[in-house]
Short mmCIF file of C-alpha atoms and ligand atoms in Angstrom, two decimals:
data_model
loop_
_atom_site.label_atom_id
_atom_site.label_comp_id
_atom_site.label_asym_id
_atom_site.label_seq_id
_atom_site.Cartn_x
_atom_site.Cartn_y
_atom_site.Cartn_z
CA GLN A 1 19.58 12.29 17.53
CA ASN A 2 19.92 9.29 14.89
CA PRO A 3 17.77 6.23 15.83
CA THR A 4 20.07 4.09 18.19
CA VAL A 5 20.28 0.08 18.13
CA VAL A 6 21.50 -1.80 20.76
CA ILE A 7 23.34 -4.89 19.37
CA THR A 8 24.56 -7.81 22.03
CA GLY A 9 27.53 -9.51 21.10
CA ALA A 10 28.86 -7.07 18.61
CA SER A 11 32.74 -7.84 19.12
CA SER A 12 32.86 -10.39 16.39
CA GLY A 13 30.84 -12.61 13.79
CA LEU A 14 27.27 -11.50 12.93
CA GLY A 15 26.93 -8.93 15.24
CA LEU A 16 30.05 -7.03 14.33
CA ALA A 17 28.98 -7.19 10.69
CA ALA A 18 25.64 -6.12 11.48
CA ALA A 19 26.80 -3.12 13.35
CA LYS A 20 29.33 -2.04 10.66
CA ALA A 21 26.39 -2.45 8.27
CA LEU A 22 24.10 -0.11 10.11
CA ALA A 23 26.82 2.46 11.10
CA ASP A 24 28.16 2.77 7.45
CA GLY A 25 24.51 3.38 6.46
CA GLY A 26 24.75 6.71 8.19
CA GLN A 27 21.27 6.63 9.76
CA TRP A 28 21.99 4.77 12.84
CA HIS A 29 23.86 5.00 16.07
CA VAL A 30 24.99 1.25 17.32
CA ILE A 31 25.60 0.67 21.06
CA MET A 32 27.80 -2.55 20.76
CA ALA A 33 26.73 -4.40 23.94
CA CYS A 34 29.88 -6.36 24.73
CA ARG A 35 31.60 -8.32 27.46
CA ASP A 36 35.30 -7.47 26.39
CA PHE A 37 35.38 -3.71 25.92
CA SER A 38 39.08 -3.61 24.29
CA LYS A 39 38.06 -6.53 21.60
CA ALA A 40 34.98 -4.63 20.73
CA GLU A 41 36.74 -1.59 20.14
CA ALA A 42 39.63 -2.86 18.44
CA ALA A 43 37.06 -4.70 15.98
CA ALA A 44 35.23 -1.51 15.20
CA ARG A 45 38.59 0.35 14.56
CA ARG A 46 39.44 -2.85 12.40
CA LEU A 47 36.54 -2.41 10.24
CA SER A 48 36.90 1.50 10.08
CA ILE A 49 33.39 1.93 11.43
CA PRO A 50 32.93 5.90 11.78
CA LYS A 51 33.71 6.77 15.27
CA ASP A 52 30.80 8.88 15.87
CA SER A 53 28.45 6.28 14.86
CA TYR A 54 29.07 3.68 17.85
CA THR A 55 29.52 3.59 21.41
CA VAL A 56 30.93 0.37 23.04
CA MET A 57 29.08 -0.46 26.43
CA HIS A 58 29.69 -3.20 28.97
CA LEU A 59 27.21 -6.05 28.97
CA ASP A 60 28.04 -9.73 30.31
CA LEU A 61 24.99 -11.81 29.55
CA ALA A 62 26.41 -14.56 31.82
CA ALA A 63 25.75 -12.24 34.93
CA LEU A 64 22.25 -10.76 35.50
CA ASP A 65 23.61 -7.86 37.66
CA SER A 66 25.68 -6.98 34.50
CA VAL A 67 22.42 -7.00 32.47
CA ARG A 68 20.79 -4.74 34.77
CA ALA A 69 23.94 -2.36 34.96
CA PHE A 70 24.09 -2.24 31.17
CA VAL A 71 20.25 -0.94 31.25
CA ASP A 72 20.95 1.64 33.73
CA MET A 73 24.25 2.69 31.87
CA PHE A 74 22.28 2.87 28.73
CA ARG A 75 19.40 4.95 30.19
CA ALA A 76 22.22 7.52 31.55
CA SER A 77 23.38 8.18 28.19
CA GLY A 78 20.28 9.85 27.32
CA ARG A 79 19.98 7.98 24.18
CA ARG A 80 16.90 7.05 22.25
CA LEU A 81 16.25 3.39 21.84
CA ASP A 82 14.69 2.10 18.47
CA ALA A 83 15.66 -1.38 18.32
CA LEU A 84 17.49 -4.22 20.46
CA VAL A 85 19.15 -6.92 18.60
CA CYS A 86 19.67 -10.11 20.90
CA ASN A 87 22.43 -11.66 18.92
CA ALA A 88 25.35 -12.74 21.40
CA ALA A 89 25.59 -16.46 22.00
CA VAL A 90 27.88 -19.25 23.11
CA TYR A 91 28.31 -22.86 21.80
CA LEU A 92 29.96 -25.54 23.70
CA PRO A 93 29.69 -28.45 21.49
CA THR A 94 32.60 -30.34 22.88
CA ALA A 95 32.14 -29.82 26.66
CA LYS A 96 31.95 -32.86 28.54
CA GLN A 97 30.43 -30.95 31.83
CA PRO A 98 28.48 -28.08 32.25
CA ARG A 99 29.73 -24.48 33.04
CA PHE A 100 27.74 -22.07 34.76
CA THR A 101 26.81 -18.15 34.71
CA ALA A 102 27.53 -15.90 37.74
CA ASP A 103 23.75 -16.92 38.78
CA GLY A 104 24.43 -20.51 38.57
CA PHE A 105 22.60 -21.35 35.24
CA GLU A 106 24.10 -23.54 32.59
CA LEU A 107 26.13 -21.28 30.48
CA SER A 108 24.49 -21.78 27.18
CA ALA A 109 20.82 -21.44 28.57
CA GLY A 110 22.16 -18.58 30.81
CA THR A 111 23.84 -16.62 28.28
CA ASN A 112 21.91 -17.00 24.86
CA HIS A 113 18.21 -17.26 26.57
CA LEU A 114 18.09 -15.87 30.18
CA GLY A 115 20.31 -13.07 29.86
CA HIS A 116 18.66 -11.62 26.60
CA PHE A 117 15.05 -12.68 28.38
CA LEU A 118 16.17 -10.06 30.99
CA LEU A 119 17.38 -7.73 28.69
CA ALA A 120 14.42 -7.49 26.35
CA ASN A 121 12.07 -7.18 29.11
CA LEU A 122 13.95 -4.43 30.50
CA LEU A 123 14.34 -2.32 27.37
CA LEU A 124 10.68 -2.69 26.13
CA PRO A 125 9.63 0.48 27.68
CA ASP A 126 12.76 2.33 26.40
CA ILE A 127 11.80 1.22 22.68
CA GLN A 128 8.21 1.97 23.67
CA LYS A 129 9.03 5.63 24.56
CA ALA A 130 10.85 6.04 20.91
CA PRO A 131 9.80 9.08 18.96
CA GLU A 132 6.94 9.01 16.21
CA GLY A 133 8.00 7.38 13.33
CA SER A 134 10.65 4.89 14.86
CA LEU A 135 10.43 1.53 13.58
CA LYS A 136 10.56 0.01 16.96
CA ARG A 137 12.19 -3.50 16.87
CA VAL A 138 13.15 -6.06 18.85
CA ILE A 139 15.16 -9.06 16.88
CA ILE A 140 16.22 -12.10 18.38
CA VAL A 141 18.64 -14.13 16.42
CA GLY A 142 17.40 -17.77 15.87
CA SER A 143 19.12 -20.50 13.99
CA ILE A 144 18.24 -23.63 11.97
CA THR A 145 19.82 -25.54 14.01
CA GLY A 146 17.06 -25.29 16.76
CA ASN A 147 14.54 -25.99 14.23
CA THR A 148 13.60 -29.53 13.62
CA ASN A 149 11.69 -29.17 10.44
CA THR A 150 14.81 -28.78 8.32
CA LEU A 151 17.43 -30.94 7.57
CA ALA A 152 20.01 -29.23 9.66
CA GLY A 153 17.69 -29.29 12.27
CA ASN A 154 17.42 -32.92 12.39
CA ILE A 155 21.08 -33.69 12.96
CA PRO A 156 21.69 -35.37 16.16
CA PRO A 157 21.47 -34.39 18.99
CA LYS A 158 17.99 -32.73 18.11
CA ALA A 159 16.76 -29.45 19.93
CA SER A 160 13.93 -30.58 22.41
CA LEU A 161 12.83 -28.55 25.54
CA GLY A 162 10.99 -31.64 26.67
CA ASP A 163 9.07 -31.08 29.97
CA MET A 164 11.15 -28.26 30.97
CA SER A 165 11.71 -29.95 34.32
CA GLY A 166 15.57 -28.98 34.26
CA LEU A 167 14.62 -25.27 33.56
CA ALA A 168 12.23 -25.32 36.10
CA SER A 169 14.55 -26.60 38.73
CA GLY A 170 17.19 -23.79 37.74
CA LEU A 171 19.90 -25.35 35.53
CA GLY A 172 22.29 -25.38 38.48
CA GLU A 173 25.15 -27.38 39.46
CA GLY A 174 24.07 -30.66 41.24
CA THR A 175 21.23 -31.24 38.28
CA THR A 176 21.87 -32.26 34.55
CA ALA A 177 22.07 -28.79 33.66
CA MET A 178 19.63 -29.45 30.73
CA ILE A 179 16.29 -27.69 30.08
CA ASP A 180 14.48 -31.25 29.52
CA GLY A 181 16.27 -32.59 32.81
CA LEU A 182 18.17 -35.24 30.78
CA ASP A 183 21.79 -35.94 30.31
CA PHE A 184 24.07 -33.10 29.87
CA ASP A 185 24.97 -32.43 26.18
CA GLY A 186 26.77 -29.29 25.24
CA ALA A 187 25.44 -29.29 21.37
CA LYS A 188 22.20 -29.62 22.58
CA ALA A 189 22.17 -27.17 25.12
CA TYR A 190 23.08 -24.64 22.30
CA LYS A 191 20.01 -25.78 20.33
CA ASP A 192 17.80 -25.56 23.00
CA SER A 193 18.67 -22.18 23.89
CA LYS A 194 18.09 -21.11 20.23
CA VAL A 195 14.42 -22.70 20.46
CA CYS A 196 14.18 -20.77 23.74
CA ASN A 197 15.06 -17.44 21.54
CA MET A 198 12.55 -18.10 18.94
CA LEU A 199 9.78 -19.03 21.21
CA THR A 200 10.42 -15.99 23.41
CA MET A 201 10.37 -13.83 20.39
CA ARG A 202 6.83 -15.38 19.44
CA GLU A 203 5.68 -14.87 22.99
CA MET A 204 6.91 -11.29 23.11
CA HIS A 205 4.98 -10.92 19.93
CA ARG A 206 1.83 -12.22 21.44
CA ARG A 207 2.16 -10.29 24.65
CA PHE A 208 3.16 -7.03 23.75
CA HIS A 209 2.92 -6.47 19.50
CA ASP A 210 -0.73 -5.10 19.89
CA LYS A 211 -0.05 -3.13 23.21
CA THR A 212 3.24 -1.66 22.29
CA GLY A 213 3.50 -1.47 18.25
CA ILE A 214 6.80 -2.99 18.81
CA THR A 215 7.58 -5.30 16.06
CA PHE A 216 9.27 -8.66 17.32
CA ALA A 217 11.00 -10.95 14.95
CA SER A 218 13.95 -13.68 14.45
CA LEU A 219 15.87 -14.69 11.66
CA TYR A 220 18.32 -17.38 10.52
CA PRO A 221 21.05 -15.67 8.60
CA GLY A 222 22.49 -18.28 6.66
CA CYS A 223 25.48 -20.63 7.91
CA ILE A 224 28.25 -18.31 8.90
CA ALA A 225 30.63 -21.23 9.00
CA GLU A 226 33.85 -19.25 10.14
CA THR A 227 32.57 -17.08 12.99
CA GLY A 228 33.94 -17.20 16.63
CA LEU A 229 30.88 -19.41 17.40
CA PHE A 230 32.61 -22.54 16.48
CA ARG A 231 35.77 -21.56 18.47
CA GLU A 232 35.53 -24.47 20.79
CA HIS A 233 35.07 -27.07 18.20
CA TYR A 234 37.53 -29.66 17.14
CA SER A 235 39.99 -28.35 14.51
CA LEU A 236 39.17 -30.75 12.06
CA PHE A 237 35.62 -29.69 12.31
CA LYS A 238 36.48 -25.76 11.82
CA THR A 239 38.83 -26.65 8.55
CA LEU A 240 36.08 -29.11 6.83
CA PHE A 241 32.66 -27.34 8.24
CA PRO A 242 32.90 -24.38 5.88
CA LEU A 243 33.87 -26.38 2.83
CA PHE A 244 30.90 -28.58 3.67
CA GLN A 245 28.73 -25.41 3.77
CA LYS A 246 30.10 -23.84 0.74
CA HIS A 247 30.02 -26.97 -1.59
CA VAL A 248 27.24 -29.44 -0.38
CA THR A 249 24.80 -27.63 1.41
CA LYS A 250 25.18 -24.21 -0.41
CA GLY A 251 24.10 -22.73 3.00
CA TYR A 252 27.24 -20.67 3.56
CA VAL A 253 27.22 -16.83 3.69
CA SER A 254 30.15 -14.49 4.36
CA GLU A 255 30.17 -12.52 7.87
CA GLU A 256 29.46 -9.37 5.50
CA GLN A 257 26.35 -10.72 4.03
CA ALA A 258 25.11 -12.11 6.96
CA GLY A 259 25.44 -8.86 8.75
CA GLN A 260 23.59 -7.13 5.73
CA ARG A 261 20.74 -9.49 6.40
CA LEU A 262 20.52 -8.89 10.10
CA ALA A 263 20.66 -5.13 9.22
CA GLN A 264 17.90 -5.57 7.01
CA VAL A 265 15.77 -6.92 9.44
CA VAL A 266 16.56 -4.09 11.86
CA SER A 267 16.18 -1.11 9.18
CA ASP A 268 13.97 -2.00 6.27
CA PRO A 269 10.55 -0.50 6.57
CA ALA A 270 9.19 -3.36 4.55
CA MET A 271 10.04 -5.97 7.19
CA ASP A 272 7.66 -4.82 9.94
CA LYS A 273 5.60 -7.85 10.42
CA SER A 274 5.71 -8.81 13.88
CA GLY A 275 6.19 -12.62 14.79
CA THR A 276 8.02 -13.46 11.81
CA TYR A 277 11.28 -15.75 11.41
CA TRP A 278 13.18 -14.35 8.56
CA SER A 279 15.28 -16.53 6.31
CA TRP A 280 16.94 -15.93 2.98
CA SER A 281 17.38 -18.26 -0.22
CA ASN A 282 19.64 -17.02 -3.26
CA GLU A 283 16.47 -17.10 -5.61
CA LYS A 284 13.96 -15.44 -3.59
CA GLY A 285 16.11 -13.17 -1.39
CA SER A 286 14.32 -12.72 2.33
CA PHE A 287 11.08 -14.71 2.87
CA GLU A 288 9.06 -15.83 6.01
CA ASN A 289 10.28 -19.10 7.21
CA GLN A 290 8.17 -21.83 8.85
CA VAL A 291 9.21 -22.78 12.37
CA SER A 292 9.14 -26.11 13.94
CA GLU A 293 6.42 -27.78 15.74
CA GLU A 294 8.03 -27.19 19.13
CA VAL A 295 8.92 -23.33 18.26
CA SER A 296 5.27 -23.07 17.29
CA ASP A 297 3.67 -24.41 20.60
CA GLY A 298 2.12 -21.30 22.24
CA ALA A 299 1.72 -23.19 25.42
CA LYS A 300 5.22 -24.11 25.51
CA GLY A 301 6.04 -20.40 24.82
CA GLN A 302 3.66 -19.37 27.66
CA ARG A 303 5.22 -21.75 29.93
CA LEU A 304 8.82 -20.95 29.01
CA TRP A 305 7.86 -17.30 29.85
CA GLU A 306 6.90 -18.17 33.11
CA VAL A 307 9.54 -20.13 34.39
CA SER A 308 12.13 -17.73 32.82
CA GLU A 309 10.45 -14.83 34.43
CA LYS A 310 11.23 -16.38 37.85
CA LEU A 311 14.57 -17.36 37.24
CA VAL A 312 15.68 -13.75 36.30
CA GLY A 313 13.85 -12.20 39.41
CA LEU A 314 11.11 -10.62 37.16
CA ALA A 315 8.29 -12.66 38.73
P1 LIG B 401 30.77 -15.01 17.16
O1 LIG B 401 31.05 -15.95 18.32
O2 LIG B 401 31.39 -14.68 16.34
O3 LIG B 401 29.89 -13.95 18.06
C1 LIG B 401 29.22 -14.27 19.51
C2 LIG B 401 29.29 -13.19 20.23
O4 LIG B 401 28.62 -13.24 21.52
C3 LIG B 401 30.70 -12.48 20.40
O5 LIG B 401 30.47 -11.08 20.51
C4 LIG B 401 30.89 -12.97 21.98
O6 LIG B 401 31.88 -11.96 22.81
C5 LIG B 401 29.34 -12.64 22.64
N1 LIG B 401 29.21 -13.36 23.90
C6 LIG B 401 29.46 -14.54 24.00
N2 LIG B 401 29.23 -14.67 25.49
C7 LIG B 401 28.83 -13.27 25.86
C8 LIG B 401 28.28 -12.70 27.29
N3 LIG B 401 28.24 -13.54 28.14
N4 LIG B 401 28.10 -11.46 27.18
C9 LIG B 401 28.19 -10.84 26.22
N5 LIG B 401 28.37 -11.26 25.01
C10 LIG B 401 28.89 -12.63 24.77
O7 LIG B 401 29.40 -16.09 16.55
P2 LIG B 401 28.31 -15.58 15.58
O8 LIG B 401 28.56 -14.56 15.22
O9 LIG B 401 28.39 -17.00 14.78
O10 LIG B 401 26.99 -15.90 16.35
C11 LIG B 401 26.29 -14.90 16.58
C12 LIG B 401 24.62 -14.98 16.50
O11 LIG B 401 24.48 -15.90 15.21
C13 LIG B 401 24.48 -15.97 17.58
O12 LIG B 401 23.04 -15.92 18.34
C14 LIG B 401 24.34 -17.63 16.96
O13 LIG B 401 23.71 -18.36 17.43
C15 LIG B 401 23.62 -17.12 15.63
N6 LIG B 401 24.10 -18.03 14.63
C16 LIG B 401 25.12 -18.19 14.01
C17 LIG B 401 25.28 -18.84 13.02
C18 LIG B 401 26.65 -19.40 12.41
O14 LIG B 401 26.54 -20.02 11.43
N7 LIG B 401 27.75 -18.67 12.68
C19 LIG B 401 24.03 -19.65 11.97
C20 LIG B 401 22.94 -19.12 12.84
C21 LIG B 401 22.76 -18.41 14.01
P3 LIG B 401 33.21 -12.29 22.71
O15 LIG B 401 33.79 -11.62 21.32
O16 LIG B 401 34.11 -11.35 23.87
O17 LIG B 401 33.66 -13.75 22.79
#
């Protein structure tokens, strides 16, 4: 059996491009873990991903039952598991009111963080069982926008988990639905969820790397300014943002290039340093990036872990 990678949200954007890059290489079988089966299948065909190199499996991260059902379905397939890529995300910058997952969590935190938190925890034993010689990786896609030590991360509203009192009270209806317990802001909810993604990767590294040999990593693939992530943004933003990224910040990358970067973090034997947050520059190629003060806060990572475990029913 070829090594297998599960990629969440592989029906568009970065996840789809990474699925294509890995499948085309001929070494990997890609499980496209997607909420919309026919969209994912159509996308794989459109990109001519070789038929026997991928399987679409249903996963809706906005429902914890679906996460558990996905894990059962994956196990029933009898495939080995070498790598998990937590890539799917929603971004609701224009939302005036919070929306909620099936379990009643604010949608960005619930999908981007809590769904992936449960999925990664459930699949760790499967990755641990991968055959000798497997690279064994868990990759959680981060973002510069959740990183306040960068220029882009300083554009308001800035990410901040605060005292996490909102998360501790469940992010449900009747609350502000924000992790910090302050007023609802859809753009900030996304950025906060990305901070959670990066904190989770670092906490997983601390808890499990030595014990399991699994490599945990995060990355910022560059600004892929035209993906579906911006689907709910104002149309003027959708026109101007790619131009701004191409000509002003020069941070723009195509979906194809970003997909190759993510595929590299999954499959390059040299990128095996656990706990790393990878970025790329035109001059240096890939490099280990610094995380923000909040993301480097180990005590916060532990607290996030403990609260998240309770919310998803692991503790
Ligand atoms: P896209 O919107 O193109 O892709 C997001 C994917 O997530 C889609 O496949 C979408 O499925 C899926 N998804 C959303 N909700 C769920 C759910 N409940 N269950 C399962 N899948 C779901 O955006 P990108 O490719 O840009 O985003 C991918 C990752 O890259 C995200 O983690 C994002 O934070 C990160 N990122 C993106 C950057 C950018 O500039 N675009 C920059 C830095 C990081 P569907 O097709 O059904 O909607």
